[in-house]
mmCIF file of N, CA and C in Angstrom:
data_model
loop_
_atom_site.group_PDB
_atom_site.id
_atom_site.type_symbol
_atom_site.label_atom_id
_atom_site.label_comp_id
_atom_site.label_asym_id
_atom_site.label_seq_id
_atom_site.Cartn_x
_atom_site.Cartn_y
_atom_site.Cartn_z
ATOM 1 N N UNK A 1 81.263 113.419 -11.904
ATOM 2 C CA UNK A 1 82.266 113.637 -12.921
ATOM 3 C C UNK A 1 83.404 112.641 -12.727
ATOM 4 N N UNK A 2 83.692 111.852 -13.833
ATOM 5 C CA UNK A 2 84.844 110.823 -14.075
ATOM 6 C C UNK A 2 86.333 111.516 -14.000
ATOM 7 N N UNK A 3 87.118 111.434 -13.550
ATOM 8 C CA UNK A 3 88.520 111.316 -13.871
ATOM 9 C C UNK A 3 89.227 110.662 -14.732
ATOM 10 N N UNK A 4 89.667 111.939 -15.546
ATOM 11 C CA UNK A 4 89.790 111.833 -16.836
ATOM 12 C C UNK A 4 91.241 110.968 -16.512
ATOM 13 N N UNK A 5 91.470 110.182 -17.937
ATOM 14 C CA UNK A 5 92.777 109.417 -17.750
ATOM 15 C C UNK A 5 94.228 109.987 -17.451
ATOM 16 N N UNK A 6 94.085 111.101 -18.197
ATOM 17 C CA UNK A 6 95.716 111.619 -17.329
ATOM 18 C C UNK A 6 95.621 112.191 -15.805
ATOM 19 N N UNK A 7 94.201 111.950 -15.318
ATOM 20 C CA UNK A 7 94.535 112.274 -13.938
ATOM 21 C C UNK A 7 94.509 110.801 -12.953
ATOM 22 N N UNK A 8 94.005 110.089 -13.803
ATOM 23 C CA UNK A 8 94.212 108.535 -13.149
ATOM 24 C C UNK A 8 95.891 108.502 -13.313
ATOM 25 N N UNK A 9 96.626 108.660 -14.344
ATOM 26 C CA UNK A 9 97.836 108.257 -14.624
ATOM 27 C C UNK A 9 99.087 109.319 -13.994
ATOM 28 N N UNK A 10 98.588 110.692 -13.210
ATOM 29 C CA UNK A 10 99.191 111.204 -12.396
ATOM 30 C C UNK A 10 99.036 110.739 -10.951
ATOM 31 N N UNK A 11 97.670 110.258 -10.489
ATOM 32 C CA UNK A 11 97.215 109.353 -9.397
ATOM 33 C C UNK A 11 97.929 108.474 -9.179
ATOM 34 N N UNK A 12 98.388 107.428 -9.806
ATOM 35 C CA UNK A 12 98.730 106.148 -9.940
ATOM 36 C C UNK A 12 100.644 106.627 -9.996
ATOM 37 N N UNK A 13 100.744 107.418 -10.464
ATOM 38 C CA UNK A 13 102.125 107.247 -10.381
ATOM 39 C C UNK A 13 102.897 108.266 -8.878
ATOM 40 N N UNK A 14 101.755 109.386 -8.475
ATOM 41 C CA UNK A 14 101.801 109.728 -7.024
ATOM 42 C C UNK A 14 101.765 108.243 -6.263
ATOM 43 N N UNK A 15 100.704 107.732 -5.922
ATOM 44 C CA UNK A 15 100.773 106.353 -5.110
ATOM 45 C C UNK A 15 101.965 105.509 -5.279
ATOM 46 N N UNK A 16 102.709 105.263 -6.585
ATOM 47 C CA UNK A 16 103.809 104.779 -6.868
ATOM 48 C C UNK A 16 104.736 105.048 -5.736
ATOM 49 N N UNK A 17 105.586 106.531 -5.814
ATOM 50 C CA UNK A 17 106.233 107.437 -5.440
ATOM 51 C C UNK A 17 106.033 107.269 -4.038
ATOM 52 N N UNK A 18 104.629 107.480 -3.645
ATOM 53 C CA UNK A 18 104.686 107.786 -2.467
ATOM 54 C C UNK A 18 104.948 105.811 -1.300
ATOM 55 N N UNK A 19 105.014 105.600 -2.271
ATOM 56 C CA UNK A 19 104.598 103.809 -1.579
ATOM 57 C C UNK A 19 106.550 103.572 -1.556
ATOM 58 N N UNK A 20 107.069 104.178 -2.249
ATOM 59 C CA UNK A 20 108.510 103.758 -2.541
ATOM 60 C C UNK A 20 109.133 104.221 -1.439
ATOM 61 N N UNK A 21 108.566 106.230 -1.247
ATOM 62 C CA UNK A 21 109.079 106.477 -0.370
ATOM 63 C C UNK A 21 108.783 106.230 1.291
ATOM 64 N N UNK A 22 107.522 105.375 1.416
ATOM 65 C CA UNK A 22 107.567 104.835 2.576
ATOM 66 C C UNK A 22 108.237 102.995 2.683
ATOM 67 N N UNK A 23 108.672 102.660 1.745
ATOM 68 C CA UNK A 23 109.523 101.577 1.859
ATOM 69 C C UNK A 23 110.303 102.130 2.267
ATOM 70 N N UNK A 24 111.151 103.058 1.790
ATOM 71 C CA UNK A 24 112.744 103.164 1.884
ATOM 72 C C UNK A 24 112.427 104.006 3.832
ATOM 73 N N UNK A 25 111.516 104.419 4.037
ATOM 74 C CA UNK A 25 111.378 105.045 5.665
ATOM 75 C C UNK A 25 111.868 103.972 6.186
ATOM 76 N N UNK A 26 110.670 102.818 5.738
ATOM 77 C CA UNK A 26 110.927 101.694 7.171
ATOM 78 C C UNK A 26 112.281 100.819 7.154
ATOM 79 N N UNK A 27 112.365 100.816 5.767
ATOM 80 C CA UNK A 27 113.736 100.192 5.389
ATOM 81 C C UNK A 27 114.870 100.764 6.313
ATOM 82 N N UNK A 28 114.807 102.397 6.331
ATOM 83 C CA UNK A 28 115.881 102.857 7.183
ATOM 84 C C UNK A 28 115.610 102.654 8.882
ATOM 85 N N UNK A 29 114.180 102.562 8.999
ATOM 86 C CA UNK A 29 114.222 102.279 10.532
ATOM 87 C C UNK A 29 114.729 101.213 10.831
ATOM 88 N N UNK A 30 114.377 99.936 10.222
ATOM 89 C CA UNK A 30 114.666 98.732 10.533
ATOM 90 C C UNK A 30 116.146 98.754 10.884
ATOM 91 N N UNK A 31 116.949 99.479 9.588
ATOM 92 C CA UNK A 31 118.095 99.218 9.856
ATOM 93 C C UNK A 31 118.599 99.935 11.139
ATOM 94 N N UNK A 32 118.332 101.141 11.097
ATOM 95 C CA UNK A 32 119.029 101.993 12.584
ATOM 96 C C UNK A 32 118.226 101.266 13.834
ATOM 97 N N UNK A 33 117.086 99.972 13.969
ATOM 98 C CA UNK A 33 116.631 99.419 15.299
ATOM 99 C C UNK A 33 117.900 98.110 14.960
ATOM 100 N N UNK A 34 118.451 97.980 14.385
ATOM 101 C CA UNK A 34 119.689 96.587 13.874
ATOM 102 C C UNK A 34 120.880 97.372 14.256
ATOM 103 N N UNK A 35 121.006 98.384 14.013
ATOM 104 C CA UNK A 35 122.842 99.256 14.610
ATOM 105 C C UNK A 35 122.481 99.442 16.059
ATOM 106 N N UNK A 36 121.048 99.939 16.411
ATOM 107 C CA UNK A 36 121.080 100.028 18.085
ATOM 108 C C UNK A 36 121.213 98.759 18.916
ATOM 109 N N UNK A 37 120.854 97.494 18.351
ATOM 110 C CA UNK A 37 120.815 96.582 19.128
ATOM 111 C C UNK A 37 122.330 95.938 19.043
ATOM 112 N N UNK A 38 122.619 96.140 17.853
ATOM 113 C CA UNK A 38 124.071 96.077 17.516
ATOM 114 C C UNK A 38 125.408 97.032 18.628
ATOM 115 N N UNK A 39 124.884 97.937 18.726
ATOM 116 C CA UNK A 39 126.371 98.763 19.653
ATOM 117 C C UNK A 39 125.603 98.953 21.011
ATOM 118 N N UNK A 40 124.218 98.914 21.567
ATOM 119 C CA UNK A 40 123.746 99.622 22.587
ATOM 120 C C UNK A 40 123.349 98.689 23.323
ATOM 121 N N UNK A 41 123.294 99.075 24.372
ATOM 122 C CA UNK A 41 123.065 97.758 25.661
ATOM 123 C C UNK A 41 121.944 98.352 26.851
ATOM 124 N N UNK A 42 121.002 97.719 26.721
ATOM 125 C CA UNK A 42 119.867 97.783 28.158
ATOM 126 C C UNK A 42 120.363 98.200 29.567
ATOM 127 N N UNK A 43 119.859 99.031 29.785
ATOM 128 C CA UNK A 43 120.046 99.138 31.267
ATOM 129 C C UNK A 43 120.033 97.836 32.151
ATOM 130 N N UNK A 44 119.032 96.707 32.164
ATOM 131 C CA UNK A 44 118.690 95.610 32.219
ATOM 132 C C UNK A 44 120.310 95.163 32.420
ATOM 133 N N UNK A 45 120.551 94.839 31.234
ATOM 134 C CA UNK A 45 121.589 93.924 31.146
ATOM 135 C C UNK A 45 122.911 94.160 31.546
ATOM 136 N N UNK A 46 123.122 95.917 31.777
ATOM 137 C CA UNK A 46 124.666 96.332 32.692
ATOM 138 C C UNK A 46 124.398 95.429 33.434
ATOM 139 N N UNK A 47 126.140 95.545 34.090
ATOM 140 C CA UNK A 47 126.402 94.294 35.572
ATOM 141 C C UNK A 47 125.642 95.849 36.570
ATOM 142 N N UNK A 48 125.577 95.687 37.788
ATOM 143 C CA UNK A 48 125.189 96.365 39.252
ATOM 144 C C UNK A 48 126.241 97.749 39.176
ATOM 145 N N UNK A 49 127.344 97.200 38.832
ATOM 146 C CA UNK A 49 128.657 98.063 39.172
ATOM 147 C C UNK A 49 128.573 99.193 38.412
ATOM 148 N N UNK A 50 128.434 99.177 37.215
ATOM 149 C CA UNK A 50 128.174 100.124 36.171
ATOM 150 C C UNK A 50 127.350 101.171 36.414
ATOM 151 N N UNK A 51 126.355 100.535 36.545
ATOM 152 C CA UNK A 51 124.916 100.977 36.774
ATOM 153 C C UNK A 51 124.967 102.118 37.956
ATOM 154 N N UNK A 52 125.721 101.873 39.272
ATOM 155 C CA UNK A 52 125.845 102.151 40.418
ATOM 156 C C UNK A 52 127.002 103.044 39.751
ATOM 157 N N UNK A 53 128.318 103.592 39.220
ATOM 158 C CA UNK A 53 128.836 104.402 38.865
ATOM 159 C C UNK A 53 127.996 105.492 37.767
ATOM 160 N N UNK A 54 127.054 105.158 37.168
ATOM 161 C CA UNK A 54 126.368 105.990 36.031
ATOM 162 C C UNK A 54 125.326 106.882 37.146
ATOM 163 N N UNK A 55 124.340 106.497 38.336
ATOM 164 C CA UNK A 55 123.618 106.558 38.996
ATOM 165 C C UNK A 55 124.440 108.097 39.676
ATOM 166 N N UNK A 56 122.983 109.056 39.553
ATOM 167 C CA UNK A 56 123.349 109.935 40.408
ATOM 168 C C UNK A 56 121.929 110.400 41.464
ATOM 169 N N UNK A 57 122.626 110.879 42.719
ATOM 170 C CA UNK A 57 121.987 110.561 43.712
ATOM 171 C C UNK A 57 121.372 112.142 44.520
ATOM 172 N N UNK A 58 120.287 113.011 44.423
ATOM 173 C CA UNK A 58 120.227 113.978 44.786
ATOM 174 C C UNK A 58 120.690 113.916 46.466
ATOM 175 N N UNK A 59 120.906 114.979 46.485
ATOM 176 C CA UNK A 59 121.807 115.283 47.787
ATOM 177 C C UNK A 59 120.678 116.429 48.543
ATOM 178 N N UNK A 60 120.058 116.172 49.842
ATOM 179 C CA UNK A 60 119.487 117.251 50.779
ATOM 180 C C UNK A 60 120.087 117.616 51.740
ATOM 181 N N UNK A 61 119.897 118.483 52.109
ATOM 182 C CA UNK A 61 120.424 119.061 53.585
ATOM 183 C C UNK A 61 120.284 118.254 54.430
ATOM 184 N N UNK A 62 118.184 117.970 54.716
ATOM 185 C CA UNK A 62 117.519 117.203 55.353
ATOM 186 C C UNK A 62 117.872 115.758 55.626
ATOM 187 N N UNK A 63 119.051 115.273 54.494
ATOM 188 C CA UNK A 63 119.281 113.866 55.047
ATOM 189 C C UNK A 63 120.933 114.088 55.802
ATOM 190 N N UNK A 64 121.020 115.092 56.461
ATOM 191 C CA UNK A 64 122.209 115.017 56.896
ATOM 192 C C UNK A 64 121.966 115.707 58.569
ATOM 193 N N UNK A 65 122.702 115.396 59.276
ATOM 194 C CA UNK A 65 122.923 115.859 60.505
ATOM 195 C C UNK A 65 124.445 116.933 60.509
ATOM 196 N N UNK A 66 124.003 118.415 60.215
ATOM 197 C CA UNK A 66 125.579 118.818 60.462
ATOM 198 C C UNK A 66 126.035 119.549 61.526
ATOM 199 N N UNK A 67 127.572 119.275 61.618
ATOM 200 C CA UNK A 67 128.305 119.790 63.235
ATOM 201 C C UNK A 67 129.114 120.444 62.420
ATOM 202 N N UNK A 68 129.230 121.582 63.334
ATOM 203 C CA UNK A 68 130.343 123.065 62.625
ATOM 204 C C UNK A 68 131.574 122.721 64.093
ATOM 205 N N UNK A 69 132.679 122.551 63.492
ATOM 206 C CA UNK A 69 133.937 122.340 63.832
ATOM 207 C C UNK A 69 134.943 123.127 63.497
ATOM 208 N N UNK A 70 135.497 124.324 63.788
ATOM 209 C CA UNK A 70 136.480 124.509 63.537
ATOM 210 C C UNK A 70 135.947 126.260 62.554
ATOM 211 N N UNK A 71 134.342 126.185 62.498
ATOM 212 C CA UNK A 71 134.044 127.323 60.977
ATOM 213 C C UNK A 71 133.530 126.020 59.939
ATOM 214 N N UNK A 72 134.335 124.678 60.031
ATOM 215 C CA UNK A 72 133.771 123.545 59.269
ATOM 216 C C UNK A 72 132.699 123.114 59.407
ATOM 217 N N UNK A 73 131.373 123.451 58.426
ATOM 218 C CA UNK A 73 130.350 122.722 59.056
ATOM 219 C C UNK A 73 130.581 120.638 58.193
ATOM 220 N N UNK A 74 130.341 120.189 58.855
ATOM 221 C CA UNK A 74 130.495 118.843 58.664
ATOM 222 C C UNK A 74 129.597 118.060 58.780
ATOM 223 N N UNK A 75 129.096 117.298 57.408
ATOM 224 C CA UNK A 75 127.982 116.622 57.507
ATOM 225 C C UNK A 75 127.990 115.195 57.441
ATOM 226 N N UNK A 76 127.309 114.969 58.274
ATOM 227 C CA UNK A 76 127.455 113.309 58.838
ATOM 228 C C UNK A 76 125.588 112.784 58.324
ATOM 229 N N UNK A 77 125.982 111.490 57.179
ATOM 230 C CA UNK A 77 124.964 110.930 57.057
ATOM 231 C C UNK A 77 124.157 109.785 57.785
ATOM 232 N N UNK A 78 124.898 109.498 58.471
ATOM 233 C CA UNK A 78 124.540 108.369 59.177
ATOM 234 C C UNK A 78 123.786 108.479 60.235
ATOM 235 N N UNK A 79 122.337 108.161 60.313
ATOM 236 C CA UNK A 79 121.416 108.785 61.797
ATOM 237 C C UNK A 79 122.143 108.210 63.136
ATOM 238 N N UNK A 80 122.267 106.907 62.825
ATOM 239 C CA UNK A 80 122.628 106.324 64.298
ATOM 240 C C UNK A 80 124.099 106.349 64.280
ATOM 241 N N UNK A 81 125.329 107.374 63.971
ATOM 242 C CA UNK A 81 126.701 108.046 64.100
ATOM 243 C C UNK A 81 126.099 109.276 64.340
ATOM 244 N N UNK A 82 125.279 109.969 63.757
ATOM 245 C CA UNK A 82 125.131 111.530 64.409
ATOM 246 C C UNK A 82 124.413 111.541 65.217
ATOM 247 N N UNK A 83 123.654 110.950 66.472
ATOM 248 C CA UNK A 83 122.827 110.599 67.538
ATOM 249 C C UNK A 83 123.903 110.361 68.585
ATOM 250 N N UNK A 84 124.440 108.920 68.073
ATOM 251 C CA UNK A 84 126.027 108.952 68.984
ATOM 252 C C UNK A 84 126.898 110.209 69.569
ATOM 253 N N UNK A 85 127.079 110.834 68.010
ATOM 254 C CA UNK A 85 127.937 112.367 68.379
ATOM 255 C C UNK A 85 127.217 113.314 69.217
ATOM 256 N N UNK A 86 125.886 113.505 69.091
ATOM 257 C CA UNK A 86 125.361 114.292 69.429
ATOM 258 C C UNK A 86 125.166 114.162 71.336
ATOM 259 N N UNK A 87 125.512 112.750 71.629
ATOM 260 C CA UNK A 87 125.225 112.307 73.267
ATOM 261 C C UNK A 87 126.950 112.669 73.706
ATOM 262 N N UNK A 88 127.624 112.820 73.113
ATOM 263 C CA UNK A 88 129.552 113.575 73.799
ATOM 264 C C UNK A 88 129.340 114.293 73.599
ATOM 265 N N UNK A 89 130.159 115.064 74.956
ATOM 266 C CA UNK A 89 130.292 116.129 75.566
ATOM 267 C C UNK A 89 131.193 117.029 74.119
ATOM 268 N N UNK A 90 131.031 118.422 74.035
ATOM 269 C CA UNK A 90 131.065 118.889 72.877
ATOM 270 C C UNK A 90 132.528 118.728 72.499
ATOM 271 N N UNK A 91 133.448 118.833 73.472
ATOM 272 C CA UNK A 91 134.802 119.051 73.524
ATOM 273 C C UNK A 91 135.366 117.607 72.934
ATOM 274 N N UNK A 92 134.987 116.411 73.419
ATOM 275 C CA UNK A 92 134.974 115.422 72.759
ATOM 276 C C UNK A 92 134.675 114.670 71.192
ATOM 277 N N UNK A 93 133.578 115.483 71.269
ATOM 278 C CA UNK A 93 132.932 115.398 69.454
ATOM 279 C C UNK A 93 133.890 116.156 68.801
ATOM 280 N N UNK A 94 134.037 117.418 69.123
ATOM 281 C CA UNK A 94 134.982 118.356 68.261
ATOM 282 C C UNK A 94 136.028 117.450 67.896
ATOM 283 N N UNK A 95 136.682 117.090 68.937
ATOM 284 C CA UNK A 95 138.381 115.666 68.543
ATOM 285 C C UNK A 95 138.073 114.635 68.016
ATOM 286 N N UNK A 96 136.799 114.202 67.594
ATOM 287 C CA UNK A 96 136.478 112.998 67.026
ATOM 288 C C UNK A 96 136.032 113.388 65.861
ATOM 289 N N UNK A 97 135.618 114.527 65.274
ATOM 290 C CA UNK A 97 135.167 115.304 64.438
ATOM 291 C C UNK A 97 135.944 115.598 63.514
ATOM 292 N N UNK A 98 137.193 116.280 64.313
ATOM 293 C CA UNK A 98 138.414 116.874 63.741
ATOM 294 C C UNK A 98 139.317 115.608 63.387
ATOM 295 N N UNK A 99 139.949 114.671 63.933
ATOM 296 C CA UNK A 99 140.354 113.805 63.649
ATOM 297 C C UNK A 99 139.925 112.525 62.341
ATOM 298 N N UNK A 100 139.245 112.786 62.371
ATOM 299 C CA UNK A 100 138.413 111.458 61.330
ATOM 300 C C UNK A 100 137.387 112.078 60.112
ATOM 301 N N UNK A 101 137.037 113.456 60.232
ATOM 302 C CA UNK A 101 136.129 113.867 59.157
ATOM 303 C C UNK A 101 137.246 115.003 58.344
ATOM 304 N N UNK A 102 137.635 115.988 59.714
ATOM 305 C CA UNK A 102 138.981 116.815 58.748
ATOM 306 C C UNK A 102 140.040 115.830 58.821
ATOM 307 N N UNK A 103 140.400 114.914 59.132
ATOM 308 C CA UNK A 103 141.728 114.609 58.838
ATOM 309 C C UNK A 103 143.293 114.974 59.475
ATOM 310 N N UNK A 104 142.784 115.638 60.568
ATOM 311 C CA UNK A 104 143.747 116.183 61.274
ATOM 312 C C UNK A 104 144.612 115.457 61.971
ATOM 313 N N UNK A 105 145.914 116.133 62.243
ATOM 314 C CA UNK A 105 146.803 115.135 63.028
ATOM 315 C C UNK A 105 146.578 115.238 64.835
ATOM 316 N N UNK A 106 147.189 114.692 65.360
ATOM 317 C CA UNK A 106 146.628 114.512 66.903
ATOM 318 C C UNK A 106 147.234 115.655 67.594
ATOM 319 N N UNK A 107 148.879 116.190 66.982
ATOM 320 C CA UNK A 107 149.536 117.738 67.276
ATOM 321 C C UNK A 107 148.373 118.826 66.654
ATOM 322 N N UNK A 108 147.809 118.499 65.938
ATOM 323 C CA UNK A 108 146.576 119.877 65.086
ATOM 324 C C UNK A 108 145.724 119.984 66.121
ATOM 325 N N UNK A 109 145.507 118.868 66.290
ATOM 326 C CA UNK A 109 143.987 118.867 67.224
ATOM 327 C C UNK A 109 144.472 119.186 69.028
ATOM 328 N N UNK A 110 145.583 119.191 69.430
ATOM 329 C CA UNK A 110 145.961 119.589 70.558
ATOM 330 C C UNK A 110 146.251 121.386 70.451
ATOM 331 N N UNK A 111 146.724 121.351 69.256
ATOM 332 C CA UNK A 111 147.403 122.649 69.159
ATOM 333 C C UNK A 111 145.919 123.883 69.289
ATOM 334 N N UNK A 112 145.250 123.069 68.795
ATOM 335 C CA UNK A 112 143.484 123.542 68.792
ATOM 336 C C UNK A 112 142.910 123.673 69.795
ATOM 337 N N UNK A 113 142.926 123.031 70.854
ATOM 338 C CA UNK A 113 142.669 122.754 72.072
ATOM 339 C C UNK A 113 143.127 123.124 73.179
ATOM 340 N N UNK A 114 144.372 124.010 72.931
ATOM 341 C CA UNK A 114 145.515 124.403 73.749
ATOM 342 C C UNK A 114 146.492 123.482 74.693
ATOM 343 N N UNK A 115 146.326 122.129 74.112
ATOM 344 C CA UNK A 115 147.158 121.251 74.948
ATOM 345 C C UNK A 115 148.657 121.165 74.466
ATOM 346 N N UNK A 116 149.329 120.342 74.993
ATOM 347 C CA UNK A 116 150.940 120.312 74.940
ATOM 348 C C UNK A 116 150.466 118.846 73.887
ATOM 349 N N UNK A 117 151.079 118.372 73.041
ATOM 350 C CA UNK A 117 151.150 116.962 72.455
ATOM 351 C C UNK A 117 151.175 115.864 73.264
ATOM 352 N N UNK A 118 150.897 114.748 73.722
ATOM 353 C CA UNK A 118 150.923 113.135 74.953
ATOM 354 C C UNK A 118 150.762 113.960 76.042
ATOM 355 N N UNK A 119 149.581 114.796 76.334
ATOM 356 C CA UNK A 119 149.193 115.064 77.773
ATOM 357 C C UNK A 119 147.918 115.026 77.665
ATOM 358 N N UNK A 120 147.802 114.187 78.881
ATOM 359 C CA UNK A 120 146.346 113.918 79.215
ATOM 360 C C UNK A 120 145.638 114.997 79.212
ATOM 361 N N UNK A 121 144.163 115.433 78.912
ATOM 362 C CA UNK A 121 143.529 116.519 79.064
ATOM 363 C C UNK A 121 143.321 116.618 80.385
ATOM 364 N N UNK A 122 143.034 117.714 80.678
ATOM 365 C CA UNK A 122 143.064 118.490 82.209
ATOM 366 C C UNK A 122 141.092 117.866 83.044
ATOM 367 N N UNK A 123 141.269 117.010 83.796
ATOM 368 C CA UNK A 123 139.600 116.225 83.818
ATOM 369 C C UNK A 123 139.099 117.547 85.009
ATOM 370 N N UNK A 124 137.967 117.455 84.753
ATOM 371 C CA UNK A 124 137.403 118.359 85.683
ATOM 372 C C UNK A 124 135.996 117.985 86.237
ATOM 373 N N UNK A 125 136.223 118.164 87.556
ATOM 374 C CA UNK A 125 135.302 117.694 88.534
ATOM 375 C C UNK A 125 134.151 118.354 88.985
#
C-alpha cells in the first residue's frame, strides 16, 4: 500500500521540523563549547600554585606518628622527626613537644614540670 499524498506532505514537513530542530541543538552546543573555552581554563594550563591551593589532600591517622602531651595528643608527620622523638627520654620530648608544637612559653613549660624559670633541671644519676 502507497502513501497517499497528504501523508507524504505531513512526512516531509515532520523531517522539515525535525531537521531545524536539530540545527538549532548543535547550533546551541557549538555556542556554549565557544563561552566555555571563552571564560574556563584547563587544569593543564593553571600555574602549580593554584592547582596546589584547589588540591585537597585526605588525611589518615596511619600517616601520622602521635604523642599525647599534656591530654594533647599531637601529631607529627614526619617519619624521620617522629623516630628522632621517639629515641628522648620522655621528659625531654614532652619540652620539645610542648614548646614548638603547643607553642608554649619556656615559664609554661617549667611551670609544668615543676621547675623555678633559668634553673637547670635537677640531672640524675
Amino acid at each position: 500500500m502507497k502513501p497517499s499524498d497528504f501523508q507524504k506532505t505531513v512526512q516531509c514537513r515532520f523531517e522539515s521540523c525535525l531537521k531545524k530542530v536539530v540545527r538549532s541543538v548543535v547550533k546551541d552546543y557549538y555556542k556554549e563549547l565557544n563561552r566555555r573555552k571563552n571564560k574556563e581554563i584547563s587544569f593543564s594550563e593553571l600555574p602549580d600554585v593554584l592547582v596546589d591551593k584547589m588540591a585537597v589532600w585526605d588525611d589518615y591517622e596511619t600517616d601520622y606518628t602521635i604523642f599525647s602531651v599534656c591530654g594533647i595528643d599531637i601529631r607529627v608527620l614526619d617519619d624521620e622527626l617522629a623516630e628522632a622523638l621517639k629515641k628522648l627520654p620522655e621528659r625531654k620530648r614532652n619540652t620539645l613537644l610542648m614548646y614548638y608544637f603547643l607553642e608554649m612559653t619556656e615559664s609554661e613549660i617549667a611551670n609544668l614540670n615543676n621547675l623555678r624559670p633559668n634553673e637547670p633541671p635537677v640531672r640524675r644519676k
